[in-house]
mmCIF file with all atom_site columns, C-alpha atoms in Angstrom:
data_model
loop_
_atom_site.group_PDB
_atom_site.id
_atom_site.type_symbol
_atom_site.label_atom_id
_atom_site.label_alt_id
_atom_site.label_comp_id
_atom_site.label_asym_id
_atom_site.label_entity_id
_atom_site.label_seq_id
_atom_site.pdbx_PDB_ins_code
_atom_site.Cartn_x
_atom_site.Cartn_y
_atom_site.Cartn_z
_atom_site.occupancy
_atom_site.B_iso_or_equiv
_atom_site.pdbx_formal_charge
_atom_site.auth_seq_id
_atom_site.auth_comp_id
_atom_site.auth_asym_id
_atom_site.auth_atom_id
_atom_site.pdbx_PDB_model_num
ATOM 1   C CA . MET A 1 1   ? -0.026  0.016  -0.003  1.00 0.00 ? 1   MET A CA 1
ATOM 2   C CA . LYS A 1 2   ? 2.800   2.382  0.965   1.00 0.00 ? 2   LYS A CA 1
ATOM 3   C CA . SER A 1 3   ? 4.611   1.654  -2.313  1.00 0.00 ? 3   SER A CA 1
ATOM 4   C CA . HIS A 1 4   ? 1.430   2.312  -4.256  1.00 0.00 ? 4   HIS A CA 1
ATOM 5   C CA . LEU A 1 5   ? 0.951   5.684  -2.559  1.00 0.00 ? 5   LEU A CA 1
ATOM 6   C CA . LEU A 1 6   ? 4.542   6.597  -3.114  1.00 0.00 ? 6   LEU A CA 1
ATOM 7   C CA . PHE A 1 7   ? 4.250   5.604  -6.844  1.00 0.00 ? 7   PHE A CA 1
ATOM 8   C CA . LEU A 1 8   ? 1.075   7.823  -7.053  1.00 0.00 ? 8   LEU A CA 1
ATOM 9   C CA . PHE A 1 9   ? 2.739   10.679 -5.371  1.00 0.00 ? 9   PHE A CA 1
ATOM 10  C CA . PHE A 1 10  ? 5.702   10.669 -7.715  1.00 0.00 ? 10  PHE A CA 1
ATOM 11  C CA . THR A 1 11  ? 3.521   10.277 -10.790 1.00 0.00 ? 11  THR A CA 1
ATOM 12  C CA . CYS A 1 12  ? 1.521   13.346 -9.829  1.00 0.00 ? 12  CYS A CA 1
ATOM 13  C CA . LEU A 1 13  ? 4.584   15.222 -8.989  1.00 0.00 ? 13  LEU A CA 1
ATOM 14  C CA . HIS A 1 14  ? 6.092   14.442 -12.403 1.00 0.00 ? 14  HIS A CA 1
ATOM 15  C CA . PHE A 1 15  ? 2.915   15.572 -14.196 1.00 0.00 ? 15  PHE A CA 1
ATOM 16  C CA . ALA A 1 16  ? 2.910   18.728 -12.184 1.00 0.00 ? 16  ALA A CA 1
ATOM 17  C CA . PHE A 1 17  ? 6.425   19.615 -13.137 1.00 0.00 ? 17  PHE A CA 1
ATOM 18  C CA . PHE A 1 18  ? 5.794   18.657 -16.764 1.00 0.00 ? 18  PHE A CA 1
ATOM 19  C CA . SER A 1 19  ? 2.721   20.781 -17.052 1.00 0.00 ? 19  SER A CA 1
ATOM 20  C CA . GLN A 1 20  ? 4.534   23.795 -15.497 1.00 0.00 ? 20  GLN A CA 1
ATOM 21  C CA . ILE A 1 21  ? 7.349   23.502 -18.058 1.00 0.00 ? 21  ILE A CA 1
ATOM 22  C CA . LYS A 1 22  ? 4.859   23.153 -20.869 1.00 0.00 ? 22  LYS A CA 1
ATOM 23  C CA . ASN A 1 23  ? 2.931   26.249 -19.783 1.00 0.00 ? 23  ASN A CA 1
ATOM 24  C CA . ASN A 1 24  ? 6.185   28.295 -19.664 1.00 0.00 ? 24  ASN A CA 1
ATOM 25  C CA . ASN A 1 25  ? 7.003   27.328 -23.233 1.00 0.00 ? 25  ASN A CA 1
ATOM 26  C CA . THR A 1 26  ? 3.661   28.355 -24.651 1.00 0.00 ? 26  THR A CA 1
ATOM 27  C CA . ASN A 1 27  ? 3.911   31.881 -23.185 1.00 0.00 ? 27  ASN A CA 1
ATOM 28  C CA . SER A 1 28  ? 6.819   33.191 -25.190 1.00 0.00 ? 28  SER A CA 1
ATOM 29  C CA . PHE A 1 29  ? 7.499   33.994 -28.801 1.00 0.00 ? 29  PHE A CA 1
ATOM 30  C CA . SER A 1 30  ? 11.143  33.742 -29.798 1.00 0.00 ? 30  SER A CA 1
ATOM 31  C CA . ALA A 1 31  ? 12.596  34.175 -33.365 1.00 0.00 ? 31  ALA A CA 1
ATOM 32  C CA . GLN A 1 32  ? 15.672  35.006 -35.353 1.00 0.00 ? 32  GLN A CA 1
ATOM 33  C CA . LEU A 1 33  ? 14.500  36.558 -38.581 1.00 0.00 ? 33  LEU A CA 1
ATOM 34  C CA . GLU A 1 34  ? 16.830  36.872 -41.600 1.00 0.00 ? 34  GLU A CA 1
ATOM 35  C CA . PHE A 1 35  ? 16.025  38.076 -45.163 1.00 0.00 ? 35  PHE A CA 1
ATOM 36  C CA . HIS A 1 36  ? 17.563  35.216 -46.950 1.00 0.00 ? 36  HIS A CA 1
ATOM 37  C CA . SER A 1 37  ? 16.026  32.317 -44.944 1.00 0.00 ? 37  SER A CA 1
ATOM 38  C CA . ASN A 1 38  ? 13.279  33.236 -42.446 1.00 0.00 ? 38  ASN A CA 1
ATOM 39  C CA . ALA A 1 39  ? 11.708  36.591 -42.939 1.00 0.00 ? 39  ALA A CA 1
ATOM 40  C CA . SER A 1 40  ? 8.399   35.761 -41.107 1.00 0.00 ? 40  SER A CA 1
ATOM 41  C CA . GLN A 1 41  ? 7.224   33.980 -38.039 1.00 0.00 ? 41  GLN A CA 1
ATOM 42  C CA . ILE A 1 42  ? 3.797   33.300 -36.566 1.00 0.00 ? 42  ILE A CA 1
ATOM 43  C CA . TYR A 1 43  ? 2.774   32.848 -32.960 1.00 0.00 ? 43  TYR A CA 1
ATOM 44  C CA . GLU A 1 44  ? -0.794  31.969 -31.802 1.00 0.00 ? 44  GLU A CA 1
ATOM 45  C CA . GLN A 1 45  ? -2.311  31.845 -28.224 1.00 0.00 ? 45  GLN A CA 1
ATOM 46  C CA . ASN A 1 46  ? -5.894  32.130 -26.940 1.00 0.00 ? 46  ASN A CA 1
ATOM 47  C CA . GLY A 1 47  ? -7.355  33.397 -30.216 1.00 0.00 ? 47  GLY A CA 1
ATOM 48  C CA . ILE A 1 48  ? -4.579  36.008 -30.754 1.00 0.00 ? 48  ILE A CA 1
ATOM 49  C CA . ARG A 1 49  ? -2.165  35.612 -33.682 1.00 0.00 ? 49  ARG A CA 1
ATOM 50  C CA . ILE A 1 50  ? 1.003   37.515 -33.775 1.00 0.00 ? 50  ILE A CA 1
ATOM 51  C CA . ILE A 1 51  ? 2.799   37.797 -37.093 1.00 0.00 ? 51  ILE A CA 1
ATOM 52  C CA . ALA A 1 52  ? 6.446   39.162 -37.145 1.00 0.00 ? 52  ALA A CA 1
ATOM 53  C CA . ASN A 1 53  ? 7.668   40.298 -40.574 1.00 0.00 ? 53  ASN A CA 1
ATOM 54  C CA . LEU A 1 54  ? 11.158  41.435 -41.367 1.00 0.00 ? 54  LEU A CA 1
ATOM 55  C CA . GLU A 1 55  ? 11.141  44.338 -43.888 1.00 0.00 ? 55  GLU A CA 1
ATOM 56  C CA . LYS A 1 56  ? 13.644  46.612 -45.580 1.00 0.00 ? 56  LYS A CA 1
ATOM 57  C CA . CYS A 1 57  ? 12.385  50.216 -45.253 1.00 0.00 ? 57  CYS A CA 1
ATOM 58  C CA . ASN A 1 58  ? 14.654  51.946 -47.768 1.00 0.00 ? 58  ASN A CA 1
ATOM 59  C CA . GLU A 1 59  ? 13.853  55.378 -49.022 1.00 0.00 ? 59  GLU A CA 1
ATOM 60  C CA . PRO A 1 60  ? 17.167  56.504 -50.539 1.00 0.00 ? 60  PRO A CA 1
ATOM 61  C CA . SER A 1 61  ? 15.810  59.967 -51.570 1.00 0.00 ? 61  SER A CA 1
ATOM 62  C CA . ILE A 1 62  ? 15.684  60.850 -47.869 1.00 0.00 ? 62  ILE A CA 1
ATOM 63  C CA . GLY A 1 63  ? 18.707  58.846 -46.810 1.00 0.00 ? 63  GLY A CA 1
ATOM 64  C CA . MET A 1 64  ? 16.746  56.196 -44.924 1.00 0.00 ? 64  MET A CA 1
ATOM 65  C CA . GLU A 1 65  ? 18.022  52.574 -44.986 1.00 0.00 ? 65  GLU A CA 1
ATOM 66  C CA . LYS A 1 66  ? 16.566  50.665 -42.146 1.00 0.00 ? 66  LYS A CA 1
ATOM 67  C CA . ASP A 1 67  ? 15.437  47.236 -41.460 1.00 0.00 ? 67  ASP A CA 1
ATOM 68  C CA . TYR A 1 68  ? 12.516  46.621 -39.059 1.00 0.00 ? 68  TYR A CA 1
ATOM 69  C CA . ILE A 1 69  ? 10.459  43.798 -37.787 1.00 0.00 ? 69  ILE A CA 1
ATOM 70  C CA . PHE A 1 70  ? 6.850   44.814 -37.911 1.00 0.00 ? 70  PHE A CA 1
ATOM 71  C CA . PHE A 1 71  ? 4.167   43.054 -35.949 1.00 0.00 ? 71  PHE A CA 1
ATOM 72  C CA . THR A 1 72  ? 0.595   42.251 -37.080 1.00 0.00 ? 72  THR A CA 1
ATOM 73  C CA . PHE A 1 73  ? -1.878  41.403 -34.245 1.00 0.00 ? 73  PHE A CA 1
ATOM 74  C CA . GLU A 1 74  ? -5.263  39.653 -34.980 1.00 0.00 ? 74  GLU A CA 1
ATOM 75  C CA . ASN A 1 75  ? -7.917  39.013 -32.468 1.00 0.00 ? 75  ASN A CA 1
ATOM 76  C CA . THR A 1 76  ? -9.908  36.085 -33.729 1.00 0.00 ? 76  THR A CA 1
ATOM 77  C CA . ASN A 1 77  ? -12.073 35.956 -30.700 1.00 0.00 ? 77  ASN A CA 1
ATOM 78  C CA . ASP A 1 78  ? -15.577 37.322 -30.378 1.00 0.00 ? 78  ASP A CA 1
ATOM 79  C CA . PHE A 1 79  ? -14.612 39.310 -27.261 1.00 0.00 ? 79  PHE A CA 1
ATOM 80  C CA . GLU A 1 80  ? -12.108 41.986 -26.335 1.00 0.00 ? 80  GLU A CA 1
ATOM 81  C CA . VAL A 1 81  ? -8.816  40.866 -24.840 1.00 0.00 ? 81  VAL A CA 1
ATOM 82  C CA . GLU A 1 82  ? -5.977  42.510 -22.923 1.00 0.00 ? 82  GLU A CA 1
ATOM 83  C CA . ILE A 1 83  ? -2.500  41.595 -24.147 1.00 0.00 ? 83  ILE A CA 1
ATOM 84  C CA . ASP A 1 84  ? 0.555   41.873 -21.897 1.00 0.00 ? 84  ASP A CA 1
ATOM 85  C CA . PHE A 1 85  ? 4.125   40.951 -22.642 1.00 0.00 ? 85  PHE A CA 1
ATOM 86  C CA . ASP A 1 86  ? 7.817   42.021 -22.298 1.00 0.00 ? 86  ASP A CA 1
ATOM 87  C CA . GLU A 1 87  ? 10.135  42.577 -25.266 1.00 0.00 ? 87  GLU A CA 1
ATOM 88  C CA . HIS A 1 88  ? 13.598  41.045 -24.925 1.00 0.00 ? 88  HIS A CA 1
ATOM 89  C CA . LEU A 1 89  ? 15.856  42.393 -27.822 1.00 0.00 ? 89  LEU A CA 1
ATOM 90  C CA . TYR A 1 90  ? 19.215  40.837 -28.457 1.00 0.00 ? 90  TYR A CA 1
ATOM 91  C CA . TYR A 1 91  ? 21.759  42.849 -30.291 1.00 0.00 ? 91  TYR A CA 1
ATOM 92  C CA . ASP A 1 92  ? 24.962  40.862 -31.142 1.00 0.00 ? 92  ASP A CA 1
ATOM 93  C CA . TRP A 1 93  ? 23.593  38.097 -28.891 1.00 0.00 ? 93  TRP A CA 1
ATOM 94  C CA . ILE A 1 94  ? 23.308  40.450 -25.822 1.00 0.00 ? 94  ILE A CA 1
ATOM 95  C CA . CYS A 1 95  ? 19.942  41.152 -24.371 1.00 0.00 ? 95  CYS A CA 1
ATOM 96  C CA . ARG A 1 96  ? 19.705  44.965 -24.325 1.00 0.00 ? 96  ARG A CA 1
ATOM 97  C CA . THR A 1 97  ? 16.136  45.160 -22.882 1.00 0.00 ? 97  THR A CA 1
ATOM 98  C CA . CYS A 1 98  ? 15.805  42.412 -20.347 1.00 0.00 ? 98  CYS A CA 1
ATOM 99  C CA . GLU A 1 99  ? 14.594  43.550 -17.012 1.00 0.00 ? 99  GLU A CA 1
ATOM 100 C CA . ASN A 1 100 ? 13.858  47.045 -18.526 1.00 0.00 ? 100 ASN A CA 1
ATOM 101 C CA . ARG A 1 101 ? 10.236  48.029 -17.743 1.00 0.00 ? 101 ARG A CA 1
ATOM 102 C CA . GLU A 1 102 ? 10.239  50.455 -20.663 1.00 0.00 ? 102 GLU A CA 1
ATOM 103 C CA . TYR A 1 103 ? 9.978   47.444 -22.923 1.00 0.00 ? 103 TYR A CA 1
ATOM 104 C CA . HIS A 1 104 ? 6.723   45.987 -21.077 1.00 0.00 ? 104 HIS A CA 1
ATOM 105 C CA . LYS A 1 105 ? 3.667   46.423 -23.342 1.00 0.00 ? 105 LYS A CA 1
ATOM 106 C CA . THR A 1 106 ? -0.019  46.238 -22.329 1.00 0.00 ? 106 THR A CA 1
ATOM 107 C CA . PHE A 1 107 ? -2.982  47.025 -24.440 1.00 0.00 ? 107 PHE A CA 1
ATOM 108 C CA . SER A 1 108 ? -6.607  46.122 -25.242 1.00 0.00 ? 108 SER A CA 1
ATOM 109 C CA . MET A 1 109 ? -7.678  44.710 -28.436 1.00 0.00 ? 109 MET A CA 1
ATOM 110 C CA . PRO A 1 110 ? -11.313 44.716 -29.517 1.00 0.00 ? 110 PRO A CA 1
ATOM 111 C CA . ALA A 1 111 ? -13.007 41.506 -30.831 1.00 0.00 ? 111 ALA A CA 1
ATOM 112 C CA . GLY A 1 112 ? -12.187 40.693 -34.459 1.00 0.00 ? 112 GLY A CA 1
ATOM 113 C CA . ASP A 1 113 ? -9.708  43.608 -34.731 1.00 0.00 ? 113 ASP A CA 1
ATOM 114 C CA . ASN A 1 114 ? -6.637  43.324 -36.948 1.00 0.00 ? 114 ASN A CA 1
ATOM 115 C CA . TRP A 1 115 ? -3.650  45.654 -36.549 1.00 0.00 ? 115 TRP A CA 1
ATOM 116 C CA . VAL A 1 116 ? -1.164  45.721 -39.433 1.00 0.00 ? 116 VAL A CA 1
ATOM 117 C CA . SER A 1 117 ? 1.958   47.664 -39.718 1.00 0.00 ? 117 SER A CA 1
ATOM 118 C CA . ASN A 1 118 ? 4.602   47.814 -42.337 1.00 0.00 ? 118 ASN A CA 1
ATOM 119 C CA . CYS A 1 119 ? 7.058   50.252 -43.934 1.00 0.00 ? 119 CYS A CA 1
ATOM 120 C CA . GLN A 1 120 ? 4.234   52.143 -45.698 1.00 0.00 ? 120 GLN A CA 1
ATOM 121 C CA . PHE A 1 121 ? 1.720   52.073 -42.895 1.00 0.00 ? 121 PHE A CA 1
ATOM 122 C CA . SER A 1 122 ? 1.906   52.240 -39.093 1.00 0.00 ? 122 SER A CA 1
ATOM 123 C CA . SER A 1 123 ? -0.337  53.623 -36.373 1.00 0.00 ? 123 SER A CA 1
ATOM 124 C CA . GLN A 1 124 ? -0.070  54.348 -32.679 1.00 0.00 ? 124 GLN A CA 1
ATOM 125 C CA . LYS A 1 125 ? -1.139  50.781 -32.119 1.00 0.00 ? 125 LYS A CA 1
ATOM 126 C CA . SER A 1 126 ? 1.833   49.490 -34.186 1.00 0.00 ? 126 SER A CA 1
ATOM 127 C CA . ILE A 1 127 ? 4.737   47.644 -32.849 1.00 0.00 ? 127 ILE A CA 1
ATOM 128 C CA . LYS A 1 128 ? 7.987   47.522 -34.596 1.00 0.00 ? 128 LYS A CA 1
ATOM 129 C CA . ILE A 1 129 ? 11.525  46.571 -33.629 1.00 0.00 ? 129 ILE A CA 1
ATOM 130 C CA . PHE A 1 130 ? 14.706  48.047 -35.156 1.00 0.00 ? 130 PHE A CA 1
ATOM 131 C CA . HIS A 1 131 ? 16.570  45.141 -36.899 1.00 0.00 ? 131 HIS A CA 1
ATOM 132 C CA . GLY A 1 132 ? 19.594  47.000 -38.497 1.00 0.00 ? 132 GLY A CA 1
ATOM 133 C CA . SER A 1 133 ? 20.970  49.449 -40.843 1.00 0.00 ? 133 SER A CA 1
ATOM 134 C CA . PRO A 1 134 ? 24.191  49.938 -42.860 1.00 0.00 ? 134 PRO A CA 1
ATOM 135 C CA . TRP A 1 135 ? 24.867  52.975 -40.634 1.00 0.00 ? 135 TRP A CA 1
ATOM 136 C CA . VAL A 1 136 ? 24.583  51.047 -37.253 1.00 0.00 ? 136 VAL A CA 1
ATOM 137 C CA . ASN A 1 137 ? 27.159  48.478 -36.087 1.00 0.00 ? 137 ASN A CA 1
ATOM 138 C CA . GLU A 1 138 ? 24.793  46.424 -33.924 1.00 0.00 ? 138 GLU A CA 1
ATOM 139 C CA . LYS A 1 139 ? 22.261  44.095 -35.496 1.00 0.00 ? 139 LYS A CA 1
ATOM 140 C CA . LEU A 1 140 ? 19.266  42.396 -33.964 1.00 0.00 ? 140 LEU A CA 1
ATOM 141 C CA . SER A 1 141 ? 20.349  38.684 -33.502 1.00 0.00 ? 141 SER A CA 1
ATOM 142 C CA . LYS A 1 142 ? 17.023  37.569 -31.862 1.00 0.00 ? 142 LYS A CA 1
ATOM 143 C CA . PHE A 1 143 ? 13.869  38.958 -30.175 1.00 0.00 ? 143 PHE A CA 1
ATOM 144 C CA . GLU A 1 144 ? 11.568  37.366 -27.643 1.00 0.00 ? 144 GLU A CA 1
ATOM 145 C CA . LEU A 1 145 ? 8.146   38.342 -26.448 1.00 0.00 ? 145 LEU A CA 1
ATOM 146 C CA . VAL A 1 146 ? 8.031   36.745 -23.013 1.00 0.00 ? 146 VAL A CA 1
ATOM 147 C CA . ASN A 1 147 ? 5.437   36.516 -20.303 1.00 0.00 ? 147 ASN A CA 1
ATOM 148 C CA . ILE A 1 148 ? 2.709   36.757 -22.792 1.00 0.00 ? 148 ILE A CA 1
ATOM 149 C CA . LYS A 1 149 ? -0.714  36.994 -21.048 1.00 0.00 ? 149 LYS A CA 1
ATOM 150 C CA . ILE A 1 150 ? -3.953  37.230 -22.931 1.00 0.00 ? 150 ILE A CA 1
ATOM 151 C CA . GLU A 1 151 ? -7.007  37.812 -20.838 1.00 0.00 ? 151 GLU A CA 1
ATOM 152 C CA . LYS A 1 152 ? -10.721 38.155 -21.750 1.00 0.00 ? 152 LYS A CA 1
ATOM 153 C CA . GLN A 1 153 ? -12.044 41.622 -20.946 1.00 0.00 ? 153 GLN A CA 1
#
């Protein structure tokens, strides 16, 4: 009887740890985007789709040559949600924004809404990350959206 209870205890403990690890993995979006191999990534959680697209925003007539990662947010739910996350930006493989509250984002998104941004169009709701430029030595090597929380409003 004792061995049966002990086995049951360790089995439950194993599943508890496994489910915690699994939950942590589903609440972050990590990507390394490159023009030649991987210019887009998609992340989905609780009816929210986040699409990251790497774009060259070149306007030589005004001297602009910059690359950005633009994010599209889609709420496929029939209710408003609050989205909350932290941006971890790695330039030359060093996180420059970890533990910096300035890179914590919180916003509400109405049901069925779709926020698109790119080189030609962006709004106050747009989120973009500087990727690189010929005039800047550092280049974004990786980004992570971590601690993603999506809650029904």
